[in-house]
Tab-separated table of N, CA and C in Angstrom:
chain	number	residue	atom	x	y	z
A	1	MET	N	147.592	-11.665	-6.387
A	1	MET	CA	147.547	-11.617	-7.831
A	1	MET	C	148.700	-12.399	-8.423
A	2	ARG	N	149.859	-12.336	-7.751
A	2	ARG	CA	151.021	-13.071	-8.226
A	2	ARG	C	150.745	-14.571	-8.218
A	3	GLN	N	150.012	-15.027	-7.177
A	3	GLN	CA	149.648	-16.443	-7.087
A	3	GLN	C	148.782	-16.844	-8.276
A	4	LEU	N	147.824	-15.993	-8.643
A	4	LEU	CA	146.965	-16.277	-9.790
A	4	LEU	C	147.794	-16.367	-11.058
A	5	GLY	N	148.733	-15.427	-11.236
A	5	GLY	CA	149.602	-15.460	-12.415
A	5	GLY	C	150.416	-16.737	-12.466
A	6	ALA	N	150.918	-17.178	-11.317
A	6	ALA	CA	151.702	-18.413	-11.272
A	6	ALA	C	150.837	-19.614	-11.630
A	7	ILE	N	149.598	-19.631	-11.130
A	7	ILE	CA	148.691	-20.738	-11.438
A	7	ILE	C	148.406	-20.772	-12.935
A	8	LEU	N	148.055	-19.608	-13.500
A	8	LEU	CA	147.713	-19.550	-14.917
A	8	LEU	C	148.913	-19.856	-15.806
A	9	THR	N	150.098	-19.393	-15.400
A	9	THR	CA	151.292	-19.639	-16.191
A	9	THR	C	151.720	-21.096	-16.096
A	10	ALA	N	151.663	-21.642	-14.896
A	10	ALA	CA	152.158	-23.002	-14.676
A	10	ALA	C	151.289	-24.063	-15.321
A	11	ILE	N	149.998	-23.823	-15.416
A	11	ILE	CA	149.086	-24.853	-15.915
A	11	ILE	C	148.557	-24.428	-17.278
A	12	THR	N	149.173	-24.872	-18.399
A	12	THR	CA	148.660	-24.456	-19.711
A	12	THR	C	148.739	-25.597	-20.725
A	13	LEU	N	147.588	-26.245	-21.151
A	13	LEU	CA	147.672	-27.344	-22.133
A	13	LEU	C	146.515	-27.504	-23.151
A	14	ALA	N	145.239	-28.108	-22.905
A	14	ALA	CA	144.275	-28.365	-24.017
A	14	ALA	C	142.785	-28.004	-23.801
A	15	THR	N	141.712	-28.900	-23.694
A	15	THR	CA	140.310	-28.450	-23.718
A	15	THR	C	139.424	-29.048	-22.617
A	16	LEU	N	138.590	-28.279	-21.900
A	16	LEU	CA	137.838	-28.687	-20.691
A	16	LEU	C	136.407	-29.109	-20.959
A	17	GLY	N	135.468	-28.472	-20.456
A	17	GLY	CA	134.049	-28.743	-20.616
A	17	GLY	C	133.307	-27.443	-20.445
A	18	THR	N	132.100	-27.513	-19.954
A	18	THR	CA	131.287	-26.308	-19.809
A	18	THR	C	131.410	-25.732	-18.413
A	19	ALA	N	130.924	-24.520	-18.226
A	19	ALA	CA	130.956	-23.877	-16.912
A	19	ALA	C	130.128	-24.661	-15.906
A	20	SER	N	129.005	-25.231	-16.340
A	20	SER	CA	128.177	-26.005	-15.407
A	20	SER	C	128.901	-27.259	-14.955
A	21	GLU	N	129.675	-27.894	-15.841
A	21	GLU	CA	130.472	-29.053	-15.435
A	21	GLU	C	131.515	-28.622	-14.414
A	22	ALA	N	132.124	-27.455	-14.627
A	22	ALA	CA	133.149	-26.964	-13.712
A	22	ALA	C	132.568	-26.739	-12.324
A	23	GLN	N	131.327	-26.232	-12.240
A	23	GLN	CA	130.710	-25.980	-10.946
A	23	GLN	C	130.393	-27.269	-10.203
A	24	GLU	N	130.186	-28.373	-10.888
A	24	GLU	CA	129.813	-29.626	-10.258
A	24	GLU	C	130.998	-30.333	-9.610
A	25	ARG	N	132.210	-30.052	-10.027
A	25	ARG	CA	133.386	-30.735	-9.496
A	25	ARG	C	133.798	-30.135	-8.156
A	26	GLN	N	134.259	-30.980	-7.266
A	26	GLN	CA	134.725	-30.544	-5.953
A	26	GLN	C	136.153	-30.017	-6.083
A	27	PRO	N	136.412	-28.766	-5.745
A	27	PRO	CA	137.773	-28.243	-5.872
A	27	PRO	C	138.707	-28.827	-4.817
A	28	PHE	N	139.979	-28.985	-5.204
A	28	PHE	CA	140.990	-29.397	-4.233
A	28	PHE	C	141.725	-28.179	-3.686
A	29	HIS	N	141.567	-27.023	-4.355
A	29	HIS	CA	142.214	-25.792	-3.892
A	29	HIS	C	141.334	-24.604	-4.253
A	30	VAL	N	141.163	-23.693	-3.289
A	30	VAL	CA	140.393	-22.471	-3.511
A	30	VAL	C	141.217	-21.302	-2.981
A	31	ALA	N	141.329	-20.251	-3.805
A	31	ALA	CA	142.045	-19.042	-3.386
A	31	ALA	C	141.118	-17.846	-3.565
A	32	GLU	N	141.023	-17.012	-2.518
A	32	GLU	CA	140.222	-15.798	-2.601
A	32	GLU	C	141.166	-14.609	-2.644
A	33	PHE	N	140.883	-13.656	-3.533
A	33	PHE	CA	141.742	-12.510	-3.741
A	33	PHE	C	141.113	-11.252	-3.160
A	34	PRO	N	141.914	-10.195	-2.933
A	34	PRO	CA	141.412	-8.968	-2.296
A	34	PRO	C	140.188	-8.361	-2.986
A	35	ASP	N	140.037	-8.556	-4.274
A	35	ASP	CA	138.869	-8.014	-4.971
A	35	ASP	C	137.673	-8.963	-4.898
A	36	ASN	N	137.768	-9.988	-4.025
A	36	ASN	CA	136.719	-10.968	-3.753
A	36	ASN	C	136.489	-11.985	-4.863
A	37	ARG	N	137.351	-11.994	-5.870
A	37	ARG	CA	137.275	-13.069	-6.859
A	37	ARG	C	137.761	-14.347	-6.204
A	38	ILE	N	137.197	-15.455	-6.640
A	38	ILE	CA	137.565	-16.756	-6.090
A	38	ILE	C	138.015	-17.635	-7.247
A	39	ILE	N	139.204	-18.193	-7.116
A	39	ILE	CA	139.744	-19.116	-8.111
A	39	ILE	C	139.739	-20.506	-7.493
A	40	SER	N	139.157	-21.461	-8.192
A	40	SER	CA	139.172	-22.837	-7.680
A	40	SER	C	139.798	-23.760	-8.717
A	41	LEU	N	140.496	-24.758	-8.214
A	41	LEU	CA	141.109	-25.783	-9.043
A	41	LEU	C	140.486	-27.121	-8.694
A	42	ALA	N	140.123	-27.895	-9.708
A	42	ALA	CA	139.485	-29.192	-9.497
A	42	ALA	C	140.137	-30.242	-10.393
A	43	ILE	N	140.043	-31.477	-9.962
A	43	ILE	CA	140.581	-32.600	-10.730
A	43	ILE	C	139.523	-33.067	-11.724
A	44	LEU	N	139.892	-33.080	-12.998
A	44	LEU	CA	139.009	-33.604	-14.045
A	44	LEU	C	139.166	-35.105	-14.172
A	45	MET	N	140.417	-35.571	-14.071
A	45	MET	CA	140.737	-36.975	-14.284
A	45	MET	C	142.004	-37.295	-13.508
A	46	SER	N	142.085	-38.504	-13.014
A	46	SER	CA	143.284	-38.970	-12.319
A	46	SER	C	143.497	-40.432	-12.671
A	47	GLU	N	144.731	-40.772	-13.042
A	47	GLU	CA	145.054	-42.161	-13.368
A	47	GLU	C	146.512	-42.422	-13.028
A	48	ALA	N	146.889	-43.700	-13.025
A	48	ALA	CA	148.285	-44.055	-12.786
A	48	ALA	C	149.142	-43.372	-13.844
A	49	SER	N	150.272	-42.840	-13.415
A	49	SER	CA	151.109	-42.064	-14.322
A	49	SER	C	151.756	-42.919	-15.403
A	50	ALA	N	151.836	-42.355	-16.598
A	50	ALA	CA	152.553	-42.999	-17.701
A	50	ALA	C	154.059	-42.885	-17.489
A	51	ASP	N	154.484	-41.950	-16.643
A	51	ASP	CA	155.892	-41.743	-16.304
A	51	ASP	C	156.177	-42.508	-15.013
A	52	LEU	N	157.049	-43.480	-15.067
A	52	LEU	CA	157.322	-44.336	-13.904
A	52	LEU	C	157.921	-43.589	-12.714
A	53	GLN	N	158.362	-42.356	-12.912
A	53	GLN	CA	158.902	-41.561	-11.804
A	53	GLN	C	157.799	-40.897	-10.980
A	54	PHE	N	156.547	-41.015	-11.444
A	54	PHE	CA	155.422	-40.377	-10.768
A	54	PHE	C	154.327	-41.391	-10.491
A	55	ASP	N	153.449	-41.054	-9.562
A	55	ASP	CA	152.345	-41.940	-9.198
A	55	ASP	C	151.067	-41.644	-9.968
A	56	TYR	N	150.782	-40.364	-10.202
A	56	TYR	CA	149.531	-39.973	-10.836
A	56	TYR	C	149.748	-39.009	-11.994
A	57	ASP	N	148.942	-39.174	-13.030
A	57	ASP	CA	148.755	-38.167	-14.068
A	57	ASP	C	147.359	-37.608	-13.824
A	58	VAL	N	147.262	-36.294	-13.711
A	58	VAL	CA	146.021	-35.650	-13.337
A	58	VAL	C	145.722	-34.534	-14.333
A	59	GLU	N	144.461	-34.398	-14.710
A	59	GLU	CA	144.031	-33.239	-15.480
A	59	GLU	C	143.325	-32.298	-14.519
A	60	VAL	N	143.733	-31.027	-14.563
A	60	VAL	CA	143.224	-30.018	-13.638
A	60	VAL	C	142.504	-28.927	-14.426
A	61	GLU	N	141.415	-28.421	-13.836
A	61	GLU	CA	140.706	-27.285	-14.426
A	61	GLU	C	140.722	-26.117	-13.457
A	62	LEU	N	140.638	-24.911	-14.007
A	62	LEU	CA	140.613	-23.682	-13.228
A	62	LEU	C	139.296	-22.969	-13.512
A	63	THR	N	138.632	-22.513	-12.444
A	63	THR	CA	137.382	-21.773	-12.581
A	63	THR	C	137.455	-20.528	-11.711
A	64	GLU	N	136.981	-19.403	-12.250
A	64	GLU	CA	136.941	-18.145	-11.506
A	64	GLU	C	135.489	-17.799	-11.219
A	65	HIS	N	135.211	-17.428	-9.959
A	65	HIS	CA	133.851	-17.073	-9.531
A	65	HIS	C	133.848	-15.664	-8.953
A	66	ASP	N	132.700	-15.008	-9.057
A	66	ASP	CA	132.539	-13.719	-8.386
A	66	ASP	C	132.112	-13.989	-6.942
A	67	PRO	N	131.997	-12.943	-6.110
A	67	PRO	CA	131.623	-13.152	-4.703
A	67	PRO	C	130.273	-13.841	-4.506
A	68	ASP	N	129.380	-13.768	-5.509
A	68	ASP	CA	128.072	-14.410	-5.410
A	68	ASP	C	128.090	-15.860	-5.872
A	69	GLY	N	129.255	-16.360	-6.270
A	69	GLY	CA	129.365	-17.746	-6.708
A	69	GLY	C	129.101	-17.966	-8.185
A	70	GLN	N	128.854	-16.896	-8.926
A	70	GLN	CA	128.618	-17.021	-10.367
A	70	GLN	C	129.952	-17.224	-11.089
A	71	THR	N	129.958	-18.109	-12.069
A	71	THR	CA	131.176	-18.365	-12.831
A	71	THR	C	131.475	-17.180	-13.737
A	72	ILE	N	132.680	-16.636	-13.588
A	72	ILE	CA	133.155	-15.553	-14.434
A	72	ILE	C	133.948	-16.138	-15.597
A	73	PHE	N	134.732	-17.174	-15.290
A	73	PHE	CA	135.614	-17.767	-16.288
A	73	PHE	C	135.787	-19.239	-15.956
A	74	ALA	N	135.623	-20.086	-16.960
A	74	ALA	CA	135.916	-21.511	-16.818
A	74	ALA	C	136.985	-21.831	-17.849
A	75	ASP	N	138.159	-22.174	-17.380
A	75	ASP	CA	139.280	-22.473	-18.263
A	75	ASP	C	138.893	-23.615	-19.185
A	76	ASP	N	139.235	-23.497	-20.436
A	76	ASP	CA	138.888	-24.555	-21.383
A	76	ASP	C	140.082	-25.458	-21.680
A	77	GLY	N	140.961	-25.592	-20.712
A	77	GLY	CA	142.143	-26.440	-20.881
A	77	GLY	C	142.137	-27.640	-19.972
A	78	HIS	N	142.590	-28.751	-20.477
A	78	HIS	CA	142.846	-29.938	-19.658
A	78	HIS	C	144.333	-29.877	-19.353
A	79	HIS	N	144.684	-29.474	-18.156
A	79	HIS	CA	146.076	-29.231	-17.807
A	79	HIS	C	146.669	-30.455	-17.128
A	80	LEU	N	147.669	-31.048	-17.742
A	80	LEU	CA	148.297	-32.257	-17.208
A	80	LEU	C	149.280	-31.898	-16.109
A	81	VAL	N	149.095	-32.550	-14.979
A	81	VAL	CA	149.984	-32.396	-13.835
A	81	VAL	C	150.363	-33.798	-13.391
A	82	ARG	N	151.644	-34.000	-13.092
A	82	ARG	CA	152.107	-35.299	-12.569
A	82	ARG	C	152.428	-35.137	-11.089
A	83	VAL	N	152.110	-36.177	-10.322
A	83	VAL	CA	152.302	-36.123	-8.868
A	83	VAL	C	153.070	-37.353	-8.407
A	84	ARG	N	154.114	-37.102	-7.596
A	84	ARG	CA	154.868	-38.197	-6.974
A	84	ARG	C	154.591	-38.141	-5.473
A	85	CYS	N	154.053	-39.231	-4.935
A	85	CYS	CA	153.676	-39.285	-3.523
A	85	CYS	C	154.851	-39.608	-2.607
A	86	THR	N	155.770	-40.427	-3.082
A	86	THR	CA	156.893	-40.847	-2.247
A	86	THR	C	158.069	-39.893	-2.415
A	87	ALA	N	159.011	-39.979	-1.479
A	87	ALA	CA	160.189	-39.105	-1.530
A	87	ALA	C	161.012	-39.384	-2.787
A	88	PRO	N	161.486	-38.338	-3.419
A	88	PRO	CA	161.233	-36.927	-3.131
A	88	PRO	C	159.871	-36.503	-3.681
A	89	ARG	N	159.000	-36.047	-2.779
A	89	ARG	CA	157.641	-35.634	-3.148
A	89	ARG	C	157.698	-34.484	-4.150
A	90	ALA	N	156.841	-34.569	-5.191
A	90	ALA	CA	156.910	-33.534	-6.221
A	90	ALA	C	155.611	-33.440	-7.012
A	91	VAL	N	155.433	-32.275	-7.629
A	91	VAL	CA	154.355	-32.016	-8.579
A	91	VAL	C	155.040	-31.456	-9.819
A	92	LYS	N	154.703	-31.998	-10.976
A	92	LYS	CA	155.334	-31.563	-12.223
A	92	LYS	C	154.267	-31.021	-13.174
A	93	VAL	N	154.500	-29.807	-13.665
A	93	VAL	CA	153.611	-29.164	-14.626
A	93	VAL	C	154.462	-28.836	-15.849
A	94	GLY	N	154.155	-29.475	-16.982
A	94	GLY	CA	154.997	-29.291	-18.160
A	94	GLY	C	156.406	-29.767	-17.848
A	95	SER	N	157.377	-28.898	-18.028
A	95	SER	CA	158.763	-29.271	-17.729
A	95	SER	C	159.222	-28.752	-16.370
A	96	ILE	N	158.310	-28.114	-15.616
A	96	ILE	CA	158.683	-27.539	-14.320
A	96	ILE	C	158.368	-28.523	-13.202
A	97	LEU	N	159.394	-28.872	-12.429
A	97	LEU	CA	159.261	-29.795	-11.306
A	97	LEU	C	159.264	-28.993	-10.011
A	98	TYR	N	158.182	-29.101	-9.240
A	98	TYR	CA	158.072	-28.443	-7.948
A	98	TYR	C	158.305	-29.491	-6.871
A	99	LYS	N	159.423	-29.382	-6.166
A	99	LYS	CA	159.707	-30.313	-5.077
A	99	LYS	C	158.970	-29.845	-3.838
A	100	LEU	N	158.344	-30.793	-3.153
A	100	LEU	CA	157.577	-30.481	-1.952
A	100	LEU	C	158.349	-30.934	-0.728
A	101	GLY	N	158.184	-30.222	0.348
A	101	GLY	CA	158.878	-30.560	1.588
A	101	GLY	C	158.388	-31.859	2.197
A	102	THR	N	159.014	-32.209	3.317
A	102	THR	CA	158.643	-33.419	4.033
A	102	THR	C	158.154	-32.998	5.400
A	103	PRO	N	156.914	-33.197	5.749
A	103	PRO	CA	155.862	-33.688	4.869
A	103	PRO	C	155.428	-32.598	3.896
A	104	ALA	N	154.767	-33.009	2.841
A	104	ALA	CA	154.345	-32.070	1.802
A	104	ALA	C	153.136	-31.288	2.296
A	105	MET	N	153.369	-30.241	3.040
A	105	MET	CA	152.279	-29.472	3.637
A	105	MET	C	152.215	-28.053	3.094
A	106	ALA	N	152.732	-27.824	1.904
A	106	ALA	CA	152.674	-26.486	1.319
A	106	ALA	C	151.222	-26.019	1.272
A	107	ASP	N	151.028	-24.759	1.612
A	107	ASP	CA	149.673	-24.207	1.622
A	107	ASP	C	149.397	-23.493	0.300
A	108	ASP	N	149.586	-24.231	-0.795
A	108	ASP	CA	149.305	-23.697	-2.118
A	108	ASP	C	148.652	-24.804	-2.941
A	109	TRP	N	148.378	-24.550	-4.196
A	109	TRP	CA	147.656	-25.533	-5.003
A	109	TRP	C	148.445	-26.821	-5.173
A	110	LYS	N	149.763	-26.735	-5.220
A	110	LYS	CA	150.578	-27.948	-5.403
A	110	LYS	C	150.494	-28.843	-4.173
A	111	GLY	N	150.622	-28.243	-2.994
A	111	GLY	CA	150.509	-29.004	-1.756
A	111	GLY	C	149.115	-29.577	-1.561
A	112	ASP	N	148.099	-28.789	-1.920
A	112	ASP	CA	146.721	-29.267	-1.786
A	112	ASP	C	146.431	-30.424	-2.744
A	113	LEU	N	146.951	-30.348	-3.968
A	113	LEU	CA	146.782	-31.452	-4.920
A	113	LEU	C	147.486	-32.698	-4.398
A	114	TRP	N	148.711	-32.534	-3.898
A	114	TRP	CA	149.472	-33.668	-3.360
A	114	TRP	C	148.706	-34.316	-2.206
A	115	LYS	N	148.202	-33.491	-1.281
A	115	LYS	CA	147.455	-34.024	-0.132
A	115	LYS	C	146.189	-34.747	-0.586
A	116	THR	N	145.505	-34.202	-1.573
A	116	THR	CA	144.269	-34.815	-2.071
A	116	THR	C	144.539	-36.205	-2.632
A	117	LEU	N	145.625	-36.357	-3.365
A	117	LEU	CA	145.928	-37.639	-4.005
A	117	LEU	C	146.715	-38.604	-3.112
A	118	CYS	N	147.596	-38.079	-2.300
A	118	CYS	CA	148.554	-38.938	-1.595
A	118	CYS	C	148.214	-39.221	-0.133
A	119	PHE	N	147.372	-38.399	0.493
A	119	PHE	CA	146.941	-38.646	1.870
A	119	PHE	C	145.644	-39.415	1.834
A	120	GLN	N	145.718	-40.674	1.531
A	120	GLN	CA	144.519	-41.506	1.476
A	120	GLN	C	144.243	-42.048	2.879
A	121	PRO	N	143.050	-41.812	3.416
A	121	PRO	CA	142.733	-42.321	4.749
A	121	PRO	C	142.801	-43.840	4.803
A	122	VAL	N	143.330	-44.342	5.897
A	122	VAL	CA	143.413	-45.777	6.100
A	122	VAL	C	142.397	-46.157	7.169
A	123	SER	N	141.544	-47.147	6.862
A	123	SER	CA	140.538	-47.533	7.852
A	123	SER	C	140.831	-48.893	8.413
């Protein structure tokens, strides 16, 4: 529950879309809680960062599902998150800077977002 509170507190900004749009997006992070609620985070938009200290500006959405996969809550905020791929690896939400370890393998939404954007497969 504390993790959910941290997610909701850390990510707070403007307006999303509909619940059906939220279900269509592939989540980069999913957390299941003891009461079987499932919280998923998905990327709405990703572009080169306007802040030269970061690589990406990303809009993130939060969706809550019941155990049957039905949407209970679809956040109506476009939450801006900045991501820096190179050292010092970091994720910034509002004025809070979360520094990630080397390698950035945190098993939370910040680490999962970093891995999604910064671990690009090379062929």
